[in-house]
Short mmCIF file of C-alpha atoms and ligand atoms in Angstrom, two decimals:
data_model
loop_
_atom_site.label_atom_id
_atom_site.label_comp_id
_atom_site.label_asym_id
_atom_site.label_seq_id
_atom_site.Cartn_x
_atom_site.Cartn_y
_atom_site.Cartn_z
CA UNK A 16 0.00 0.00 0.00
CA UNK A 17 1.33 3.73 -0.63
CA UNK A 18 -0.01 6.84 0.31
CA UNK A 19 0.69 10.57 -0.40
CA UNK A 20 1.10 13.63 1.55
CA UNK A 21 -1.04 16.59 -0.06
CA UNK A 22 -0.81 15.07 -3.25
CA UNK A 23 2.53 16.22 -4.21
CA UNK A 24 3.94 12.98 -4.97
CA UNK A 25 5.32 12.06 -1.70
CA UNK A 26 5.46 8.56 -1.55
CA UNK A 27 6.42 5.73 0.72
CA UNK A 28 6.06 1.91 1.15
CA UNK A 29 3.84 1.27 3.98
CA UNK A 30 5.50 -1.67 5.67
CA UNK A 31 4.87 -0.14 9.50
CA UNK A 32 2.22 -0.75 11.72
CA UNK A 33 1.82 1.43 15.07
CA UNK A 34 1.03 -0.82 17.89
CA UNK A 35 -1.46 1.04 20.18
CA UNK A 36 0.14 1.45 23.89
CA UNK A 37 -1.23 -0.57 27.15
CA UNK A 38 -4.63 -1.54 26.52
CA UNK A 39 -4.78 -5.07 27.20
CA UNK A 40 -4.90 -4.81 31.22
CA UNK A 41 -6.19 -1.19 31.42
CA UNK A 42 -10.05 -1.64 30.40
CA UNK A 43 -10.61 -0.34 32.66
CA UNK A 44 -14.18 1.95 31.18
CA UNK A 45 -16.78 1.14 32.48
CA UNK A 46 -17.87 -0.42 28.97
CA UNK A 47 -15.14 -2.68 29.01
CA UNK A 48 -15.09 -5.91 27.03
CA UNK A 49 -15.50 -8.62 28.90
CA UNK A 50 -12.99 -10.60 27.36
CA UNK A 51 -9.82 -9.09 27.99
CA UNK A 52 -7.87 -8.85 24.49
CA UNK A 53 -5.00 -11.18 24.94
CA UNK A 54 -2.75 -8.81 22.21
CA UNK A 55 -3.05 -5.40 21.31
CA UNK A 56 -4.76 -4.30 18.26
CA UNK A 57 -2.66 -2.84 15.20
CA UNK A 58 -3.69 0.50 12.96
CA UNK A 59 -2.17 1.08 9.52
CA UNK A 60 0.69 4.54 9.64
CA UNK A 61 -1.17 6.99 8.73
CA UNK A 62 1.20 9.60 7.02
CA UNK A 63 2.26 12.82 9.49
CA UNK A 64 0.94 16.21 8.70
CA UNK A 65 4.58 17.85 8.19
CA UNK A 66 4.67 21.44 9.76
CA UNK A 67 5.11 22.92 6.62
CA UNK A 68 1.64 21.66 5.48
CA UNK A 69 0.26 23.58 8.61
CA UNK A 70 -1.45 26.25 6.68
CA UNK A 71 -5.14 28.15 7.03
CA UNK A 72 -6.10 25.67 5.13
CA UNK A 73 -7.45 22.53 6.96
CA UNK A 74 -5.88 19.31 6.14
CA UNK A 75 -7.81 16.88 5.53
CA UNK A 76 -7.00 12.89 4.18
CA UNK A 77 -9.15 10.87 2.15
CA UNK A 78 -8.98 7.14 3.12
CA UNK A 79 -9.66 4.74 0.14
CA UNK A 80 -11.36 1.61 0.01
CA UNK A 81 -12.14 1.05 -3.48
CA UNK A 82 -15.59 0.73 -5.10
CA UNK A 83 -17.73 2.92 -7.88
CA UNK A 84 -16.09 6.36 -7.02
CA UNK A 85 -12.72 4.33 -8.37
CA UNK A 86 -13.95 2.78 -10.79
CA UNK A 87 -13.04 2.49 -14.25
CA UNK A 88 -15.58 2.48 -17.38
CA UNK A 89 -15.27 -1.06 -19.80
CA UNK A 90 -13.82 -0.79 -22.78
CA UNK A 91 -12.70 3.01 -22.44
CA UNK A 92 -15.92 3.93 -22.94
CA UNK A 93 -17.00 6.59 -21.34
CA UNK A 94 -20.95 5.72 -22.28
CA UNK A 95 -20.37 2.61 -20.22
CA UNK A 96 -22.45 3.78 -16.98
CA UNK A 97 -23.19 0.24 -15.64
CA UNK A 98 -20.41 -1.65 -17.06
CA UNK A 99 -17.22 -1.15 -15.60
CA UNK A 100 -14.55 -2.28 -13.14
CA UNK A 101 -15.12 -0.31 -9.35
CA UNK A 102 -12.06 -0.06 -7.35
CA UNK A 103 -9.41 0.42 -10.15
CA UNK A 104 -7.86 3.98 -9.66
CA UNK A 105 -6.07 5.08 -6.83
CA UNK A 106 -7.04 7.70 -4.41
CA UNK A 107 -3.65 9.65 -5.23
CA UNK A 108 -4.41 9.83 -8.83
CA UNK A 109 -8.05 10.79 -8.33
CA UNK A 110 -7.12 13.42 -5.89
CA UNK A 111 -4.11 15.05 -8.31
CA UNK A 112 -6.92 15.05 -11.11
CA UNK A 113 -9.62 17.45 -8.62
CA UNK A 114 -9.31 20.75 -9.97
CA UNK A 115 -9.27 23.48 -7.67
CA UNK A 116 -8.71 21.43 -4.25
CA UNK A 117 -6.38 24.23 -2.91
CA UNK A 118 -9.31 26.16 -2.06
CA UNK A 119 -10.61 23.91 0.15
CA UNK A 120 -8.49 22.34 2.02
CA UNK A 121 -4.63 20.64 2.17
CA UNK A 122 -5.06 16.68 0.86
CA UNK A 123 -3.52 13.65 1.76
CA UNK A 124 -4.60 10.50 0.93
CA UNK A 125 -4.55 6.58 2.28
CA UNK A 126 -5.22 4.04 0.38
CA UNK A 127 -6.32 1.07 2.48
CA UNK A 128 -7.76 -1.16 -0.14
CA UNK A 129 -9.79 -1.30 -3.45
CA UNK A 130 -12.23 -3.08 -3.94
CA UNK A 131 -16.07 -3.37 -3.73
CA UNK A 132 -17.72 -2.21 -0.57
CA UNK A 133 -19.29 -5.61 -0.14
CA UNK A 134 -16.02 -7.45 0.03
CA UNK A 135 -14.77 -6.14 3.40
CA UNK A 136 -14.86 -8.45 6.24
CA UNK A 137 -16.01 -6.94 9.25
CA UNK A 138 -12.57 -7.65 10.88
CA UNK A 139 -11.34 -5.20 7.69
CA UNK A 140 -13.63 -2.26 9.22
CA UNK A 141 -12.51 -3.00 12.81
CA UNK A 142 -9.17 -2.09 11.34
CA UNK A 143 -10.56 1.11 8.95
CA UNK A 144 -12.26 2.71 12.26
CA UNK A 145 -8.70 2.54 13.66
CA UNK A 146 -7.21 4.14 11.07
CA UNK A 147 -9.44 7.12 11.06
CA UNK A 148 -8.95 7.61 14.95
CA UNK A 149 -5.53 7.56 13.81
CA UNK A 150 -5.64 10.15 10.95
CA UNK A 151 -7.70 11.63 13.29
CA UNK A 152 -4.60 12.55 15.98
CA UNK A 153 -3.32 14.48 13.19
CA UNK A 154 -5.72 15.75 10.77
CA UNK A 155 -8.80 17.78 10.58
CA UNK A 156 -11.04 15.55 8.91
CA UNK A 157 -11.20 12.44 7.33
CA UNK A 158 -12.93 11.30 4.54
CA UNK A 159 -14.08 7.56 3.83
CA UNK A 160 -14.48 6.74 0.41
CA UNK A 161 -16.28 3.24 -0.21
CA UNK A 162 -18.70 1.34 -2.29
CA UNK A 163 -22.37 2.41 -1.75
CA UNK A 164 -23.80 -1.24 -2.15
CA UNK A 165 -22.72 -1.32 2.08
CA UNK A 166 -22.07 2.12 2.52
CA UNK A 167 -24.35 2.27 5.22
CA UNK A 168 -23.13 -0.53 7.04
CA UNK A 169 -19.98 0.52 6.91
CA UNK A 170 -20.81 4.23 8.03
CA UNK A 171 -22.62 3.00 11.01
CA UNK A 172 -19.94 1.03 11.90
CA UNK A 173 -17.48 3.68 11.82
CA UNK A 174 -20.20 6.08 13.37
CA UNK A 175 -20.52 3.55 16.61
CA UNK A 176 -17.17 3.09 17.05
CA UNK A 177 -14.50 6.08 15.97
CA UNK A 178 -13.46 7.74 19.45
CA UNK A 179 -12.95 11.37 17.72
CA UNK A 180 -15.35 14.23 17.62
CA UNK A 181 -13.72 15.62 14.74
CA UNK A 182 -15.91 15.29 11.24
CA UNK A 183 -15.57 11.93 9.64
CA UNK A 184 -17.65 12.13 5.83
CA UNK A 185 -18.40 8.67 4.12
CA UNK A 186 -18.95 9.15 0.42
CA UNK A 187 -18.81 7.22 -2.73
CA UNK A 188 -20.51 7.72 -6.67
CA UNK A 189 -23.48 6.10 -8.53
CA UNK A 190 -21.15 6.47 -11.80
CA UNK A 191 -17.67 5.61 -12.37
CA UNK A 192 -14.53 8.31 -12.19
CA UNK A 193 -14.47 8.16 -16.05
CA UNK A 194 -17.65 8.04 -17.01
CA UNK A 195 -20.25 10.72 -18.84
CA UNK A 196 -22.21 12.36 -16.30
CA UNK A 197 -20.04 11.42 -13.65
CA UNK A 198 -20.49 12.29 -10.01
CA UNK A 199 -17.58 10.84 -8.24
CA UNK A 200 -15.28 13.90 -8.78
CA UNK A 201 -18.11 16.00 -7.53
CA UNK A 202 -18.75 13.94 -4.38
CA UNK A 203 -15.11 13.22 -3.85
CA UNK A 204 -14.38 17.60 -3.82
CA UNK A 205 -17.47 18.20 -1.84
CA UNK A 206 -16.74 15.76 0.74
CA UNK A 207 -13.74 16.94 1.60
CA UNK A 208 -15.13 20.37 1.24
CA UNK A 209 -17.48 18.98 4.01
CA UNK A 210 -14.79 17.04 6.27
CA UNK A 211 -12.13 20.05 6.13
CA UNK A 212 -14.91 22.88 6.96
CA UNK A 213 -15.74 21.40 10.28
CA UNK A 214 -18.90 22.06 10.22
CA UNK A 215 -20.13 17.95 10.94
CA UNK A 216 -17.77 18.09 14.37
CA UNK A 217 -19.59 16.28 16.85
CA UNK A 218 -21.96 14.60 14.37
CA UNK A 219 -19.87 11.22 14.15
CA UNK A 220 -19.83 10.20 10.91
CA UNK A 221 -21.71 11.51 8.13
CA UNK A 222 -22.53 10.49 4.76
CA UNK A 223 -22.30 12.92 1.90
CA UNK A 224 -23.11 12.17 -1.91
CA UNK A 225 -25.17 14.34 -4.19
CA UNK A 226 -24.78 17.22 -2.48
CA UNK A 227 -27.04 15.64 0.15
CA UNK A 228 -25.27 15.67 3.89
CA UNK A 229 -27.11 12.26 6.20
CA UNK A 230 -26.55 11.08 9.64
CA UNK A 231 -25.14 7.37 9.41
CA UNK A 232 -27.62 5.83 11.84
CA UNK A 233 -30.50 7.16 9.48
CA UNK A 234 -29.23 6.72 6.26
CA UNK A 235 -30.18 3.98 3.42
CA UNK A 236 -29.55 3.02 0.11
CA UNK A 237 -32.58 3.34 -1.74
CA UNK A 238 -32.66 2.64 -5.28
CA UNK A 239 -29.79 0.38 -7.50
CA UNK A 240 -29.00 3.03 -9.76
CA UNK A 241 -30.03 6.78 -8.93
CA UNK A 242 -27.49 9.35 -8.34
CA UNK A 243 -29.93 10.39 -5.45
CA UNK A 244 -30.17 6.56 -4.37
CA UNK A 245 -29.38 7.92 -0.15
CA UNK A 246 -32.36 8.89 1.86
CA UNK A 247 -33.25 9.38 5.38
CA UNK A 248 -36.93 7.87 5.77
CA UNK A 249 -38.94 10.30 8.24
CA UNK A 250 -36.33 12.26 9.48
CA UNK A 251 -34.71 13.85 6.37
CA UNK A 252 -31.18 14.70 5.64
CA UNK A 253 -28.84 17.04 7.60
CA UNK A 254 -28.40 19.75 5.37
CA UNK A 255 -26.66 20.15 1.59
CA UNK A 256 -23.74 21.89 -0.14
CA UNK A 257 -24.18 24.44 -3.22
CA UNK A 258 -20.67 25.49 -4.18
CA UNK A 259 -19.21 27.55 -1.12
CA UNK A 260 -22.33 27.23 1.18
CA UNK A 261 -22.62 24.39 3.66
CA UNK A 262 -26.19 24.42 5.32
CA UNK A 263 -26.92 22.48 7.84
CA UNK A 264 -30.50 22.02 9.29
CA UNK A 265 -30.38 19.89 11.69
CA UNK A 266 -28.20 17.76 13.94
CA UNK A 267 -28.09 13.73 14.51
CA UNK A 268 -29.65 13.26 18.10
CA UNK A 269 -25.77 12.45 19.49
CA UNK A 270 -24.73 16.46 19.16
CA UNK A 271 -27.05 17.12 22.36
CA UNK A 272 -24.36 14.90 23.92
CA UNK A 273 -21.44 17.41 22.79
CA UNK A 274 -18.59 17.29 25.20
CA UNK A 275 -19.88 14.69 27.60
CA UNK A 276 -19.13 10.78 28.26
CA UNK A 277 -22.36 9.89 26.92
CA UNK A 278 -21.15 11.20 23.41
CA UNK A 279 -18.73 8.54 23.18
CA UNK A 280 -20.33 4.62 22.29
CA UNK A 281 -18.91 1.94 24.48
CA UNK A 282 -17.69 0.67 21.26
CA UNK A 283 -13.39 1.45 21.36
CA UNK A 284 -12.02 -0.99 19.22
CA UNK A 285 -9.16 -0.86 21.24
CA UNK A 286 -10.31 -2.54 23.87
CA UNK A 287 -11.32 -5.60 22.03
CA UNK A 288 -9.76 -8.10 19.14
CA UNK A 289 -10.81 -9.44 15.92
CA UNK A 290 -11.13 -12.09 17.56
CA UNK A 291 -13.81 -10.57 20.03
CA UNK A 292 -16.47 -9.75 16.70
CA UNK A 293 -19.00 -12.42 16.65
CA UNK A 294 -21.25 -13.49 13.81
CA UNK A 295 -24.57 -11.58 13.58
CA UNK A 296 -26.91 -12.38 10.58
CA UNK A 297 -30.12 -10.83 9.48
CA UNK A 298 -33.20 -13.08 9.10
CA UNK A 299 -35.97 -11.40 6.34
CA UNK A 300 -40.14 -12.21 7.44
CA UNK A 301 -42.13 -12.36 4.31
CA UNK A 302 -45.76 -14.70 4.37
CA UNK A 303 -45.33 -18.19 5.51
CA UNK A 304 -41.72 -17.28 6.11
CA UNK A 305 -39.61 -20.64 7.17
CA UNK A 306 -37.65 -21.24 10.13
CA UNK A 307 -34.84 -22.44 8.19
CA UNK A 308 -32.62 -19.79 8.25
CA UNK A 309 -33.02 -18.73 11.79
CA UNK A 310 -31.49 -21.96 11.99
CA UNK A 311 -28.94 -22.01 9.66
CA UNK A 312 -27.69 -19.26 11.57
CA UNK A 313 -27.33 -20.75 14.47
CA UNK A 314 -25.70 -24.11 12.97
CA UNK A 315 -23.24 -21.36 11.57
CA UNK A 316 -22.08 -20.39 14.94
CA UNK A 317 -24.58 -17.34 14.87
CA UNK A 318 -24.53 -15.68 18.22
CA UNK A 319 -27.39 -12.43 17.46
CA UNK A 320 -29.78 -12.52 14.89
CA UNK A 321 -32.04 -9.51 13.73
CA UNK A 322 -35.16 -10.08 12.32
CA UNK A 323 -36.47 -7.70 9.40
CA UNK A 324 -40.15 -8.12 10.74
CA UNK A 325 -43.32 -7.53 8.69
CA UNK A 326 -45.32 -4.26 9.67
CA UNK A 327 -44.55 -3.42 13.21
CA UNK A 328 -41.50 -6.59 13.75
CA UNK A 329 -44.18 -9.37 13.02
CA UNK A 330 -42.38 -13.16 12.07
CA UNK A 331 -44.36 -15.73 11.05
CA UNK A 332 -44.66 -18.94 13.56
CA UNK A 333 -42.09 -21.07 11.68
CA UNK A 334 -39.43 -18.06 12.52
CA UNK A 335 -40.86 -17.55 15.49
CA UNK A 336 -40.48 -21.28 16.97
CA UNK A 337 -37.40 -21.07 15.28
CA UNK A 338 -36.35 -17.89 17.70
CA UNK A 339 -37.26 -19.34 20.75
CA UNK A 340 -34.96 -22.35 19.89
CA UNK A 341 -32.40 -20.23 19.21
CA UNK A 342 -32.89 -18.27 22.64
CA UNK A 343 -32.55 -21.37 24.43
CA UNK A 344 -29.20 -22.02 23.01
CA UNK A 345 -28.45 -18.12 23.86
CA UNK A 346 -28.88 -16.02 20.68
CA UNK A 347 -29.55 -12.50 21.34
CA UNK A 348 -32.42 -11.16 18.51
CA UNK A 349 -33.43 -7.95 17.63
CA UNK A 350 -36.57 -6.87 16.50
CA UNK A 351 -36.66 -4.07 12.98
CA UNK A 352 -39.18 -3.65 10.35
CA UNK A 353 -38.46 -4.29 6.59
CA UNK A 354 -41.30 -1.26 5.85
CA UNK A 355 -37.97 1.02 5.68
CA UNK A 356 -39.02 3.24 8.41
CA UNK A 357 -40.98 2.78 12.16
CA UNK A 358 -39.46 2.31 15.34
CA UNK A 359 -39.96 -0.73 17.59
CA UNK A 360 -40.45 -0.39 21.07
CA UNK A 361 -39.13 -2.78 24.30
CA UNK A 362 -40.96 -5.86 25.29
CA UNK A 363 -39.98 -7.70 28.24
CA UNK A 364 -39.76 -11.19 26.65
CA UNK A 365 -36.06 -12.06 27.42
CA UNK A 366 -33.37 -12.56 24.71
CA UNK A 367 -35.71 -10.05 22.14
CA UNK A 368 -34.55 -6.40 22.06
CA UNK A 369 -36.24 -4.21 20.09
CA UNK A 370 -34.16 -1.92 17.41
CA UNK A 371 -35.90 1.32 17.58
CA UNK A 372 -35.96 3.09 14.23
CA UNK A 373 -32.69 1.20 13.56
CA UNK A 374 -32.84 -0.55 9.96
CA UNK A 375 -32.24 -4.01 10.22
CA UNK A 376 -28.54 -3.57 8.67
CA UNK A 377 -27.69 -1.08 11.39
CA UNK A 378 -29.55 -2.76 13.92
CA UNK A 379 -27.02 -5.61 12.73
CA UNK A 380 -23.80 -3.22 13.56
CA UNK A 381 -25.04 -2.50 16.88
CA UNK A 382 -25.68 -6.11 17.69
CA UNK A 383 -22.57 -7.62 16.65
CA UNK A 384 -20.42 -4.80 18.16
CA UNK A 385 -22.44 -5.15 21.48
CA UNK A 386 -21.68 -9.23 21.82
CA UNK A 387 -18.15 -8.28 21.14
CA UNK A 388 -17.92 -6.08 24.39
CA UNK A 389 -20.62 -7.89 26.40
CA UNK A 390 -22.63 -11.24 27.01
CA UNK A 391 -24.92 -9.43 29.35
CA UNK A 392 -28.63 -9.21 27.58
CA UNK A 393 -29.20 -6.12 30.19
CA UNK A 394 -26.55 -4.10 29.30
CA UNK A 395 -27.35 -4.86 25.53
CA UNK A 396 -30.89 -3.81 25.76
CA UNK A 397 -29.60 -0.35 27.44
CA UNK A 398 -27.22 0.29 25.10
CA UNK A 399 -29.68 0.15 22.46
CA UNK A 400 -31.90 2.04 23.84
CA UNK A 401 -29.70 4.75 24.67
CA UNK A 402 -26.22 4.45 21.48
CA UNK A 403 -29.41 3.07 19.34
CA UNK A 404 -32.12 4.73 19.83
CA UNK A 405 -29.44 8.23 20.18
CA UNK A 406 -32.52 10.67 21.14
CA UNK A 407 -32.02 14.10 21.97
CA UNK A 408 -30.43 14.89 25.30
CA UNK A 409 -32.25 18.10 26.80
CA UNK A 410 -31.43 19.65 30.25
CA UNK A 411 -35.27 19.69 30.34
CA UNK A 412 -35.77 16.37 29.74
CA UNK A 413 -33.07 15.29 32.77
CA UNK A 414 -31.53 12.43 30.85
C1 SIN B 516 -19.73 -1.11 -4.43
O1 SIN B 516 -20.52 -0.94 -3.51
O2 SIN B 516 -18.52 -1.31 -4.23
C2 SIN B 516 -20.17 -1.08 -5.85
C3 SIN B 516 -21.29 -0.16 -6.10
C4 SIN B 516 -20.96 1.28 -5.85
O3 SIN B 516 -19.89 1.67 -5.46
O4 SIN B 516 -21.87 2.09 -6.09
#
């Protein structure tokens, strides 16, 4: 892997990893895993801001993981809008071909993989989180760039589980870098725009493509091939960009939180290993719906399912016998709806939690990261009701 500093052609080998300092007896949070990690994690080198590069300008890097906003039309031909190779050109190269970045901000880029968002492992985003906390030491403001098949998986990910207040901005393209009609210059520039104007501090991560600014927890993909394809369902986006102007409307729930320990998720990947990330699968209700895959899952070493429920969380009785099976044998489910919007509220039937307005592939995220820092069902049903659900924090309201 190589990387660049402000896209001046500064390049290195990156054969050094940083081994993060004294963590495996000092979780000592009060979200501590309960496994203790028996090594300490690893984060790629993230290149240094040099002091020279310390301008008015903020400096911001761009941390590349491939997909459509890389990609590369067939044939060299530019018409080609569907058929085409994602994650073939390099963030340096895509970066040195933005016109008019010096405005904006000082670049530097990363290039942690490239490929297709759907081909990272989870263990691969337990290791990009890490790397943006560790650009993050440095830099102003990162920017993700992925695939947006997962995009929202992956933000939410990296929105439960980066330690920094400082803007993080997810984006990616519906067309291909060389394309007619392309947008992934345009989201590329504006999302660093976005990440270097620090206007999203506090917000955890946000997702920015077609001008459109969404909160991670919120977001969704919407449609296979419109430029517009991200939505929030109900609550509506953040706020856009038009050239210079960055307006912002409204704030995810976790600003209220500003400033205070409740901002930060018990999620620190630092405290935990690869090892610690369990499997967590999604089970879909539809009429008559089998129990088959509930237990599949389970066969497959499943330790949380979540169950895209009809209408308000509904399964049909094959799932459902299927579920309390599995709760015997100690899987931990949670309850969405595959309407696209609605939230679900607690019951008290043991090993069910309900996923608020979490969509089931966030609800997933949440899940999986909560077995890997707790067993306790308690502690799982308050996180998600309080990381989860992320309402707004009012002295008013006391909480
Ligand atoms: C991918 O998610 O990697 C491919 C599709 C896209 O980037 O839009």
């Amino acid at each position: 892997m190589t990387f660049t500093v402000n896209g001046k052609g500064f390049k290195r080998l990156l054969n050094t990893f940083l081994v993060l300092a004294m963590i495996t007896t000092m979780a000592t949070s009060v979200y501590a895993a309960d496994p203790v990690p028996p090594t300490a994690p690893t984060v790629a080198a993230i290149p240094d801001v040099k002091l020279k590069d310390l301008t008015a300008k903020p400096n911001v890097i761009v941390i590349a993981t491939g997909g459509t906003i890389a990609g590369q039309v067939a044939d060299g031909d530019p018409t080609n809008l569907q058929n085409y190779r994602a994650g073939t050109y390099t963030m340096e190269d895509m970066v040195a071909q933005l016109p008019r970045k010096d405005k904006i901000a000082d670049v530097s880029t990363y290039q942690f993989g490239n490929k297709g968002s759907g081909g990272y492992l989870i263990t691969e985003l337990y290791d990009l989180s890490l790397a943006v906390d560790q650009a993050l030491k440095t830099y102003d403001g990162v920017v993700v760039t992925t695939g947006t098949d997962t995009m929202e998986d992956i933000a939410y990910f990296l929105d439960l589980t980066v330690r920094s207040e400082k803007p993080v901005v997810i984006t990616g393209a519906m067309r291909p870098w060389d394309a007619i009609g392309t947008d992934a210059p345009a989201n590329l520039y504006n999302a660093i725009k976005l990440a270097g104007s620090g206007k999203t501090k506090w917000f955890g991560t946000v997702l920015m493509l077609n001008d459109v600014i969404q909160a991670a927890r919120d977001v969704t993909k919407s449609n296979a091939h419109r430029l517009d394809t991200f939505e929030t369902p109900i609550l509506g986006a953040l706020g856009y960009i038009d050239q210079d102007s960055i307006s912002i409307y409204r704030a995810p729930g976790r600003v209220s939180k500003a400033g205070k320990p409740t901002w930060s998720t018990p999620f620190d990947l630092s405290k935990i290993t690869k090892a610690d990330l369990p499997m967590v699968e999604i089970a879909y209700a539809y009429q008559e719906a089998g129990g088959g895959a509930i237990k599949g899952f389970v066969a497959d070493g499943a330790k949380g399912i979540v169950t895209a429920g009809t209408g308000a969380g509904g399964i049909s009785a094959k799932m459902s016998a299927a579920r309390t099976e599995a709760i015997k044998q100690g899987v931990l489910f949670v309850t969405t709806t595959r309407t696209g919007s609605g939230t679900m509220y607690p019951s008290s039937s043991d090993g069910i939690i309900a996923g608020d307005s979490l969509n089931a592939q966030h609800a997933r995220m949440l899940l999986l990261l909560s077995l890997a820092f707790t067993k306790d069902q308690k502690t799982i049903k308050d996180w998600f009701a309080t990381f989860g659900a992320q309402n707004v924090e009012t002295s008013a309201t006391g909480s």
